[in-house]
XYZ file of C-alpha atoms in Angstrom:
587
model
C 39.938 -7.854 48.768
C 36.464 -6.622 47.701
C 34.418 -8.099 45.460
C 33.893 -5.663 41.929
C 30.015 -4.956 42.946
C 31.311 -3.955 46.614
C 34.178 -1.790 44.832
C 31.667 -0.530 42.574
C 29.039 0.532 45.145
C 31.446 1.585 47.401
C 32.673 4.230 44.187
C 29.133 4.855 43.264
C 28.812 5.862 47.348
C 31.892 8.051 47.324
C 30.374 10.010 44.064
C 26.843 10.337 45.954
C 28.087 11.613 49.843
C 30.723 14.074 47.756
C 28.685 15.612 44.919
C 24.820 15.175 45.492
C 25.161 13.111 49.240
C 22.376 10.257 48.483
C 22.469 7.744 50.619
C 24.218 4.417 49.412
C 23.575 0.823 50.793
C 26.369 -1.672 50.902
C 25.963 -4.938 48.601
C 27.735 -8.270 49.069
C 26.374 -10.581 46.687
C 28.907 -11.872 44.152
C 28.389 -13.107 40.799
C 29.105 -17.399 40.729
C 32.575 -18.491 39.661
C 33.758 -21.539 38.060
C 36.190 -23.506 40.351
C 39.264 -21.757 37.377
C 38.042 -18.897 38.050
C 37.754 -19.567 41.629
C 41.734 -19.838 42.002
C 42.441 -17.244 39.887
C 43.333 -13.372 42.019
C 40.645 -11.055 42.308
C 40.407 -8.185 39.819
C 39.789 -4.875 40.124
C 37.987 -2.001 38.230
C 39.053 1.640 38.801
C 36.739 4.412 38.781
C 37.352 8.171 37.991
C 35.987 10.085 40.507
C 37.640 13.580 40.590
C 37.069 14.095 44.297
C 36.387 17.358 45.524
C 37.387 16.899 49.620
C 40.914 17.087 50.687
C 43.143 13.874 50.184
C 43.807 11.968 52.815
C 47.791 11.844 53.575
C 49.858 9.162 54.060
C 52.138 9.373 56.928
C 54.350 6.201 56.210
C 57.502 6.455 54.865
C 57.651 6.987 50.784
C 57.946 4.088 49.342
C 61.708 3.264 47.928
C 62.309 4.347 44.505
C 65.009 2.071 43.481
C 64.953 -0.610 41.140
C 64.914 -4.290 42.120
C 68.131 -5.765 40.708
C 68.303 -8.573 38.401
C 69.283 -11.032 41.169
C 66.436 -10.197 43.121
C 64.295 -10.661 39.928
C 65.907 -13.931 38.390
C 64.749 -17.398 40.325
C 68.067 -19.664 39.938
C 66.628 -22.727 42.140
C 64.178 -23.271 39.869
C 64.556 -24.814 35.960
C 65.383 -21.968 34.390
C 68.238 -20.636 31.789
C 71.432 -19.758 33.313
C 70.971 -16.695 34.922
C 74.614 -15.284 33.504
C 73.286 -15.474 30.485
C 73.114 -11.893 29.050
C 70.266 -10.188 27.236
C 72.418 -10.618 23.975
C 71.325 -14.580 23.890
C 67.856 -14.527 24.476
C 65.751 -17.553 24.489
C 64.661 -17.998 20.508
C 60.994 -18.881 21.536
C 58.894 -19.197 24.957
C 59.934 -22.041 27.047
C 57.942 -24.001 29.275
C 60.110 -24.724 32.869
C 59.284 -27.441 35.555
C 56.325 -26.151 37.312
C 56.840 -24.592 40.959
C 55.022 -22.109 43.164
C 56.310 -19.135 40.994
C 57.650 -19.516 37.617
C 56.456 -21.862 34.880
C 57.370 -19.982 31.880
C 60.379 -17.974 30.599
C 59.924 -15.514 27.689
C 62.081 -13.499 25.455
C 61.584 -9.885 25.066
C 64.169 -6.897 24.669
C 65.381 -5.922 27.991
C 65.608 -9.352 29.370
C 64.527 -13.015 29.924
C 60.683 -12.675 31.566
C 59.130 -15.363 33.459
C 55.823 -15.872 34.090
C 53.139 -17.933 35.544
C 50.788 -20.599 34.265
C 47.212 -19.753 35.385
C 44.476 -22.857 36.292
C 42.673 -21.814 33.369
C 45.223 -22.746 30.766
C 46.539 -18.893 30.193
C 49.523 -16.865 31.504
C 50.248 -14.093 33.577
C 52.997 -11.846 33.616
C 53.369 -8.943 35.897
C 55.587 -6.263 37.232
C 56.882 -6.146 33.355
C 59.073 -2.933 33.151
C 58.692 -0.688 29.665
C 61.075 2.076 31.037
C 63.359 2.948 33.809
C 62.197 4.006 36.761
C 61.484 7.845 36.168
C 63.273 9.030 39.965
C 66.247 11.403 40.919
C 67.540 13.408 37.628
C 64.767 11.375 35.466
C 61.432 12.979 37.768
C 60.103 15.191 34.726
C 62.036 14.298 31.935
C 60.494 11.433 28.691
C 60.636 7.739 29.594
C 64.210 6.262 29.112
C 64.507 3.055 28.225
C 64.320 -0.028 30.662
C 67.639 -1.116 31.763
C 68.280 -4.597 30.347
C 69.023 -7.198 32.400
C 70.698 -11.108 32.922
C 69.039 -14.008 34.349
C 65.443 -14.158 34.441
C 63.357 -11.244 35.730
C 59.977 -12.440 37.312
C 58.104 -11.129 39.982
C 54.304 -12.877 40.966
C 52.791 -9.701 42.432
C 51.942 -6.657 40.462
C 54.310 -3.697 40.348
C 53.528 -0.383 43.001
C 50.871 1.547 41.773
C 52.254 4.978 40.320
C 52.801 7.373 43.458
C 49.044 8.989 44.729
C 47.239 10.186 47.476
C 44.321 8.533 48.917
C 40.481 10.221 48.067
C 39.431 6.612 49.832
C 38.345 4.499 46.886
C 42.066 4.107 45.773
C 43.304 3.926 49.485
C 44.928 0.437 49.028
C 46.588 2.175 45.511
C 47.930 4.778 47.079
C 49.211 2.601 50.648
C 51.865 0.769 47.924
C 52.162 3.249 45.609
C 55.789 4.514 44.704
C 57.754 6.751 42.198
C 59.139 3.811 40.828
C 55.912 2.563 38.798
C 55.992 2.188 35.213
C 55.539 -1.379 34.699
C 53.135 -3.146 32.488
C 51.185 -7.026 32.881
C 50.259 -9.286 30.273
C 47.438 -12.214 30.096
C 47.609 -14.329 27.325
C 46.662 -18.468 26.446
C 49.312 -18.488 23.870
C 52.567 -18.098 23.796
C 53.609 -18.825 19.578
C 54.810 -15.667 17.822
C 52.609 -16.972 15.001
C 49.721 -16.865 17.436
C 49.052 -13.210 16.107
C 45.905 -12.443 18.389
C 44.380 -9.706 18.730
C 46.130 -7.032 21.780
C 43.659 -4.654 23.657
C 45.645 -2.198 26.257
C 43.264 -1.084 29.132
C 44.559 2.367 30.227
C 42.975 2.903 33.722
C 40.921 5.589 34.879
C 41.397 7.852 38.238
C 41.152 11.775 37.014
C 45.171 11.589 35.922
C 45.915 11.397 39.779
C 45.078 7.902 40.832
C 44.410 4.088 39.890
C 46.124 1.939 39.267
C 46.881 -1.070 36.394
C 46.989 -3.988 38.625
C 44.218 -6.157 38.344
C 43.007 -5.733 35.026
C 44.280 -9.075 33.547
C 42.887 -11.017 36.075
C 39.132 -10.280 35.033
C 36.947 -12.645 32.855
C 38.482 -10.579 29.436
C 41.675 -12.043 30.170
C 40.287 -15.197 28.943
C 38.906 -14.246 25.948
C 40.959 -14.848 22.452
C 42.918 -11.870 23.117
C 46.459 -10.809 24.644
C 45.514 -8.238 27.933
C 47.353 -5.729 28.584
C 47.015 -3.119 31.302
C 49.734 -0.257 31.426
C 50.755 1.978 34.408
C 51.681 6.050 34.072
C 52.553 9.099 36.184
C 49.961 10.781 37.729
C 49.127 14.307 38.911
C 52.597 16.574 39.583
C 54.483 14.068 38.310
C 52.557 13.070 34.982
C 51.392 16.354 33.504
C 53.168 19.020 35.475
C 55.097 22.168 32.955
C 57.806 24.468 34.499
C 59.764 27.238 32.362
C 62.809 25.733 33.204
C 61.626 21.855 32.069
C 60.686 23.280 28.771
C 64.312 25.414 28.185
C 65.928 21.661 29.495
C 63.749 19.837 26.676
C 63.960 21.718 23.593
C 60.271 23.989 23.912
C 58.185 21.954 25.452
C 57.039 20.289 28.881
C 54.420 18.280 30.524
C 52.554 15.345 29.009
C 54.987 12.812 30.426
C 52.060 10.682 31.161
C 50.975 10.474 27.930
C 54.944 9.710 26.879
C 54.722 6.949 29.439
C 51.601 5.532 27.767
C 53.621 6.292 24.253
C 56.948 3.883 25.769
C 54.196 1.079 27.051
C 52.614 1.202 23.315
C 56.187 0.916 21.788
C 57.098 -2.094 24.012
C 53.936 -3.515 23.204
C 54.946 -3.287 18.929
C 58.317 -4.657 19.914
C 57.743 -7.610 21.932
C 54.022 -8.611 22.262
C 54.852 -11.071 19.320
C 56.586 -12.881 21.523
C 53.175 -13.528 24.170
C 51.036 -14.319 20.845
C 49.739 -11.344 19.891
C 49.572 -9.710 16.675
C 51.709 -6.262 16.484
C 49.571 -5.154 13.698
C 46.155 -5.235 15.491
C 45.957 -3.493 18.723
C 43.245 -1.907 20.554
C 43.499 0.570 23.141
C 41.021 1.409 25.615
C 40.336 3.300 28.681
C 37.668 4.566 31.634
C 37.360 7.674 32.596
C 40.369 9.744 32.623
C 41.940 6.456 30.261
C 39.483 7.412 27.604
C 40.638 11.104 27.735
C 44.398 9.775 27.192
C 43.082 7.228 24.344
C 41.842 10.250 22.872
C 44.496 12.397 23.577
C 46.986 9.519 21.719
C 44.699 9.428 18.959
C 45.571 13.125 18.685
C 49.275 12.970 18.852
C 52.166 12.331 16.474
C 53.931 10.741 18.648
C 51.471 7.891 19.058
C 50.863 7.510 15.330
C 51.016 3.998 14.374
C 51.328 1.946 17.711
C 47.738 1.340 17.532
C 44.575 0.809 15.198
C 41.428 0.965 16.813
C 40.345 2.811 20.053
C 37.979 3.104 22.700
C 36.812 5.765 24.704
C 34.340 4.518 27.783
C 33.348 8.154 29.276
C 36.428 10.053 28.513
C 37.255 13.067 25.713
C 40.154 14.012 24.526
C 39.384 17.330 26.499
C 36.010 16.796 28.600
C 34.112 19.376 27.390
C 36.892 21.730 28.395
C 39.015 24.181 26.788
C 42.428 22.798 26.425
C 45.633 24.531 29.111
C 48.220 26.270 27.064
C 52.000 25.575 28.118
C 52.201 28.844 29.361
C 49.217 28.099 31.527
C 50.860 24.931 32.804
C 54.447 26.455 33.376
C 52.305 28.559 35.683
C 50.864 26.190 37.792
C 54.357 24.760 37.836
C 56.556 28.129 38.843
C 53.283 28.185 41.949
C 54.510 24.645 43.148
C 57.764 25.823 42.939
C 57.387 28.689 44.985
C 56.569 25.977 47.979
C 59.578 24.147 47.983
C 62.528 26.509 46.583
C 63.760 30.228 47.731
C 65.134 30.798 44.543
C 63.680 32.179 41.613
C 60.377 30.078 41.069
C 61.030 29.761 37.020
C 64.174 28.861 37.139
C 66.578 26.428 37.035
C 67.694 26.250 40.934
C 63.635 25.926 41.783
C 63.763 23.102 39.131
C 66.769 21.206 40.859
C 64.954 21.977 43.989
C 61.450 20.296 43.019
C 63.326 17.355 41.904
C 64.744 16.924 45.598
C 61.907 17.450 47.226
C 59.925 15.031 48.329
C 57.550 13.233 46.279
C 54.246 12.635 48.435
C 54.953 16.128 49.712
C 54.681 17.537 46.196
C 51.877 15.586 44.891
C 50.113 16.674 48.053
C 50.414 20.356 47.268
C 50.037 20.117 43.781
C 45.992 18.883 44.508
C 46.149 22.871 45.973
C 47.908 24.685 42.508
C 44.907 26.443 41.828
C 44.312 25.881 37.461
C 41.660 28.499 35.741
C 39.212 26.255 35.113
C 35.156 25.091 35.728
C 35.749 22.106 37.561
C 39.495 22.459 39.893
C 39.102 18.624 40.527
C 39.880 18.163 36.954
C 42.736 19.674 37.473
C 44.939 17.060 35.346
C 42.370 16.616 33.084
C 43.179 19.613 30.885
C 44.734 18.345 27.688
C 47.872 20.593 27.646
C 48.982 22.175 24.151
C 52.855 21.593 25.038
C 53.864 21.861 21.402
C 55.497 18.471 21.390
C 53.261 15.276 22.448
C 50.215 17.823 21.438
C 51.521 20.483 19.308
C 47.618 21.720 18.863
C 44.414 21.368 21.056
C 42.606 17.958 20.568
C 39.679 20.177 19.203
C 41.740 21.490 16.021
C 43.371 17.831 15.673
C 40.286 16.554 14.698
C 38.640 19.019 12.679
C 41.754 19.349 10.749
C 41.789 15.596 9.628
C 45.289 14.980 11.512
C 43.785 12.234 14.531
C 45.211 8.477 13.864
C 42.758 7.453 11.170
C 41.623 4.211 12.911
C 38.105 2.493 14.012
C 36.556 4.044 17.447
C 33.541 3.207 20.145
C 33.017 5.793 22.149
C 30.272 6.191 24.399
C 28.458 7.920 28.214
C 26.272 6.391 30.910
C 23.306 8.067 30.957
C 24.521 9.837 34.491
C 28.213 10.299 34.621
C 29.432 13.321 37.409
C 28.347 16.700 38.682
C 30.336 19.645 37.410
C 31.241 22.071 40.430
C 30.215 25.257 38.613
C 26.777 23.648 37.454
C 25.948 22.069 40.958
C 26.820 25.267 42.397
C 24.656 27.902 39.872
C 22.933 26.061 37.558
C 21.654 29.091 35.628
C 24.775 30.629 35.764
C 27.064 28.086 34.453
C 24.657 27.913 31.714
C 25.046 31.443 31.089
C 29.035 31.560 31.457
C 29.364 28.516 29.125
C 26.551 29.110 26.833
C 26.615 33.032 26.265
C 24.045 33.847 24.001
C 22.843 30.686 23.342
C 21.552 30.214 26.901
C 18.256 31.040 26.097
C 18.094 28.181 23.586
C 19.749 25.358 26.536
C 17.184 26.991 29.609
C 14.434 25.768 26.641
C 16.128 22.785 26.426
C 16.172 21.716 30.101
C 12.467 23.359 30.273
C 14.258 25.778 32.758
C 12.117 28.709 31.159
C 8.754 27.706 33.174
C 8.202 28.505 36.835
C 8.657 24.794 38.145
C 12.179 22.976 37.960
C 11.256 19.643 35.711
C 10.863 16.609 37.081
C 14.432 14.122 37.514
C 14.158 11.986 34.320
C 13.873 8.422 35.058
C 17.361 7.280 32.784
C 19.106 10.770 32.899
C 18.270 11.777 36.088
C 17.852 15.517 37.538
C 18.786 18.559 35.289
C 22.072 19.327 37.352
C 23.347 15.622 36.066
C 21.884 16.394 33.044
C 23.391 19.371 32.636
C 26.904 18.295 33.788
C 26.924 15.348 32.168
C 26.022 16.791 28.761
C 28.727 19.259 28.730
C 31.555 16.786 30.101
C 31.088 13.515 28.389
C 27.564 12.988 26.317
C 27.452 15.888 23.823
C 31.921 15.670 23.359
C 31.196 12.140 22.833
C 29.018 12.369 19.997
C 31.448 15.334 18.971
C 34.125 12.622 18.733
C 31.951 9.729 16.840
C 30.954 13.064 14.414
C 34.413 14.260 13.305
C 35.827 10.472 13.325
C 32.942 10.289 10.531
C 33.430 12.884 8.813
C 37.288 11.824 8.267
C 36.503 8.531 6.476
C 36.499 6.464 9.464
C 34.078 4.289 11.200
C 32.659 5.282 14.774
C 30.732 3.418 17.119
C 28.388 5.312 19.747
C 26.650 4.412 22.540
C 24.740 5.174 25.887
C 24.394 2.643 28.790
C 21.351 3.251 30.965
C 21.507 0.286 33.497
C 23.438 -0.850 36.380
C 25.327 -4.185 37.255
C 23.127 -3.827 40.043
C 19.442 -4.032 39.280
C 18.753 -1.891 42.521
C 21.434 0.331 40.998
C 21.377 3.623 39.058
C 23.788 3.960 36.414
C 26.870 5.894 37.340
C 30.597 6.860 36.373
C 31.802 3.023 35.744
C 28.965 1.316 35.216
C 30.248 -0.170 32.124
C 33.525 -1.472 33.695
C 31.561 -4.793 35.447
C 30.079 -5.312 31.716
C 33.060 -4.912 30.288
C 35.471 -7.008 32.500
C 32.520 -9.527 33.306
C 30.750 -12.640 32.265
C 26.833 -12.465 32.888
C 26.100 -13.859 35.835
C 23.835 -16.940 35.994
C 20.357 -16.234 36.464
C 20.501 -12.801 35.144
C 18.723 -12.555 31.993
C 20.742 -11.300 29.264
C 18.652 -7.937 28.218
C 20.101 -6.663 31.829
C 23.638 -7.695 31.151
C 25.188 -5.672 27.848
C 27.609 -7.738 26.515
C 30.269 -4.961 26.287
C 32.750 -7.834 25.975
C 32.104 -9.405 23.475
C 31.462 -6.182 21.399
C 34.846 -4.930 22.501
C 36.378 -8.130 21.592
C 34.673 -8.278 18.490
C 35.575 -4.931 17.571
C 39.663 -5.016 18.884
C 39.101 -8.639 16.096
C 37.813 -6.837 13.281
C 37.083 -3.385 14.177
C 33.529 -4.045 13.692
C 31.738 -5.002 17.201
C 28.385 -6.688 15.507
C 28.547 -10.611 15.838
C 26.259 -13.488 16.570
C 23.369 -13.381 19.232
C 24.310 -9.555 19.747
C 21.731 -6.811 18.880
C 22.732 -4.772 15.980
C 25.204 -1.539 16.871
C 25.247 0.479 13.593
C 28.078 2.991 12.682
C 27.465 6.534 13.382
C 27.047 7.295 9.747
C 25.745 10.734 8.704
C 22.372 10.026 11.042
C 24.388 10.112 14.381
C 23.201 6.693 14.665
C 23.882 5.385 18.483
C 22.801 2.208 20.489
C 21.020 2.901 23.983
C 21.940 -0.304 26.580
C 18.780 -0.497 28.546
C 16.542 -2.493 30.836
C 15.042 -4.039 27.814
C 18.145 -4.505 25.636
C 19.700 -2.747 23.206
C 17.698 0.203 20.987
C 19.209 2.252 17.820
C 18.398 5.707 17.476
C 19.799 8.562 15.842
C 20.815 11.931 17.197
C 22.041 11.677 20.787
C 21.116 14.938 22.125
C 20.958 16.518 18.675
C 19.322 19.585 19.525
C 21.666 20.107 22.614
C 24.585 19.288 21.513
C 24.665 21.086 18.121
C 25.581 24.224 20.753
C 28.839 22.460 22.018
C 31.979 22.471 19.909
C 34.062 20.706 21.990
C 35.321 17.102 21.748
């Protein structure tokens, strides 16, 4: 297993040699562990990258799709319940077992008994945690159902498949196990009272709605905080977000978004049982990278979501990237293409429906990185909030500015580089001019592209084309987001990180995930490490992130206050972008 600055780099090289082909020099170095931290399994930080090459394919087998039973789960030769027992006599309270290799703890929750294991460092892990039935055969396309429950005791010590994906490289050992069969949750806790009430943050993982993975979240340094971790797994590309006439006459007007229903089920599990691993039902913090900030977003924004959560956290994701949001129509097209690859009967119809659901699955998510979606960017393909009428019945956009978002506390922030944009990489001046119209003169002014000589990289934000992209995707819809929180009455945090985990680094896409999900190393001085942890934990606490020994992070307020993260610390200023990004209206 890598170490996170190898994955990181390794990321950081994939952006470079597919969007602006720098050159990228391996690191090994690893931050010190404590001997607990030592024996604890290696976590893992997943990084958006939208990929613009051809996936590779995997020529195993598909994985199997079928559930493990409850025999297979339950672990009789150790000290455990019964394992007739049925899920209508649950344990009253967490019990602690005689210790073994595997299980050392039994929990209640309401499918089943769920065991877990007791970590070195005094806290507990569970994993491969199911919040739904597997979503295979008659259930591909169609809302989460609800998890089968089960007798005995249902433990597993690995993590759960990731949900099914091709490989762009940096997810290669996601997509080698991934499978159909995927929607499974893990926990980290140190408590297990129901009186505990701590504080739950869900991390909803990043990977451009067609990759990552969940697994190895809770084993990072955050797990140890006062909180109860949780990490949540959802369908991705085709099988996630995919519309199709004949899906939308099957579920009452409306199709697609079952990603963003999977995330929905994992949030309702979390209300119903989470009590039961200490935390506190009542406070709960999502949070996500990358394509996980878009859905955190994209939750705040629906109905259906209303209530599971109170504060949120977008780390480089919008609810719609600086794009215009896909109708249904516009998705139930890109479905009736897909289905004109695998059925000869009418692609919008029912028969072409039955077929996609027989088809198989790698095959399908393999052509569906071809469907061909009118858009800027195609590898962004799944990142197009979709209007479907049901999970979003308006864009994001109108949401907001209509006062109807979930009403709670949000950070939301950009590294100072995030990704190229295809279309601006391609023709700067005209991408301007297509996205600008006749404000373009006013943005060329901006960038100082009305002299002779193309300006000079800056040293934080790097060369116009990054500037330009990154600005329209994630910097300007980010302070969009922290504007129109404001301006409904609640409180919004902003920010922009301008250094590396690396100090030979440049910041990147992720950056903030090693700050995040890291202590500071020992012997690097704290103005280069930004304790994002401890203002995320702060702020899932008490949905304020300021706090001892921290530099001050004011609210947005009516100055568009922000904090920069650089070299030298932490700096408040107001107006991120202001002039720029008064000309995008787009969250």
């Amino acid at each position: 297993m890598m170490t996170w600055r190898t994955w990181l780099l390794a990321s950081q090289c994939l952006v470079a040699s597919v969007l602006v082909a720098l050159p990228c020099r391996a690191q090994t170095s690893t931050p010190a562990q404590t001997p607990a931290q030592a024996q604890l399994p290696p976590a893992r930080y997943h990084i958006v990258i939208p990929g613009k090459g051809t996936a590779k394919k995997k020529t195993a087998a598909p994985p199997a799709t079928t559930q493990a039973t409850p025999e297979s789960a339950a672990t009789p030769a150790l000290s455990a319940p019964d394992t007739t027992q049925t899920v209508s006599e649950p344990l009253p309270t967490a019990q602690t077992v005689q210790a073994g290799p595997q299980l050392d703890v039994i929990v209640p929750t309401t499918g089943g008994q769920l065991g877990g294991q007791a970590l070195p460092d005094g806290t507990f892990a569970f994993k491969a945690v199911p919040f739904a039935s597997p979503p295979v055969g008659k259930l591909r396309w169609t809302a989460p159902q609800d998890v089968a429950a089960w007798s005995g005791v249902r433990f597993s010590p690995d993590s759960a498949p990731a949900c099914l994906q091709l490989s762009y490289g940096w997810n290669a050992a996601a997509s080698e196990r991934s499978s159909e069969d995927c929607l499974y949750l893990e926990i980290r806790t140190a408590s297990l009272n129901h009186t505990a009430r701590k504080p739950v943050m869900v991390f909803i993982h990043g990977g451009a709605n067609r990759a990552g993975a969940g697994d190895g979240t809770i084993s990072s340094a955050l797990g140890r905080k006062d909180v109860v971790l949780v990490s949540l797994q959802y369908r991705l590309g085709v099988f996630g977000f995919l519309s199709h006439p004949a899906l939308t006459a099957e579920q009452g007007g409306a199709s697609g978004n079952y990603a963003l229903m999977d995330q929905i089920k994992a949030l309702q599990w979390v209300r119903d049982n989470i009590a039961s691993f200490g935390g506190d039902p009542d406070n709960v913090t999502i949070f996500g990278h990358s394509a996980g900030g878009q859905d955190v977003g994209l939750l705040m924004a629906s109905p259906s979501a209303r209530g599971l959560f109170h504060k949120a956290i977008e780390e480089s994701g919008t609810p719609q990237f600086g794009f215009a949001p896909r109708t249904l129509a516009q998705n139930e097209a890109l479905g009736v293409e897909l289905a004109e690859r695998f059925s000869k009967a009418p692609a919008d119809g029912a028969k072409a429906l039955a077929d996609l659901r027989h088809a198989p699955a790698m095959a399908l998510q393999t052509a569906g990185d071809t469907l061909q979606p009118h858009m800027e960017d195609t590898g962004f393909i799944w990142d197009a909030a979709t209007v479907d009428g049901r999970v979003l019945p308006k864009s994001p956009a109108d949401i907001f500015k209509a006062g109807e978002g979930a009403p709670v506390p949000l950070i939301i922030g950009v590294s100072a580089r995030e990704l190229t944009l295809a279309d601006v990489s391609a023709s700067l001046y005209g991408s301007i001019a297509t996205r600008f119209g006749e404000q373009r003169g006013k943005v060329q002014r901006f960038y100082k592209l009305d002299v002779s000589k193309t300006p000079k990289p800056d040293e934080v934000l790097g060369d116009v084309t990054m500037q330009v992209s990154t600005d329209i995707m994630l910097r300007c819809p980010s302070d969009w987001m922290a504007r129109q929180a404001t301006r409904n009455g609640q409180t919004a945090y902003l920010y922009q990180l301008d250094v590396d985990a690396d100090p030979k680094g440049t910041v990147h896409h992720g950056s903030e995930l090693a700050f995040v999900f890291n202590e500071r190393p020992k012997g690097v001085k704290s103005d280069r490490w930004p304790p994002l942890m401890d203002y995320w934990v702060q702020f899932a606490t008490t949905g304020d992130p300021n706090g001892k020994s921290r530099d001050d992070w004011p609210a947005y307020g009516h100055k568009g206050r922000y904090i920069e993260f650089t070299k030298k610390g932490g700096k408040t200023h107001d107006g991120l972008r202001a002039d720029m990004c008064a000309l995008l209206d787009q969250p």
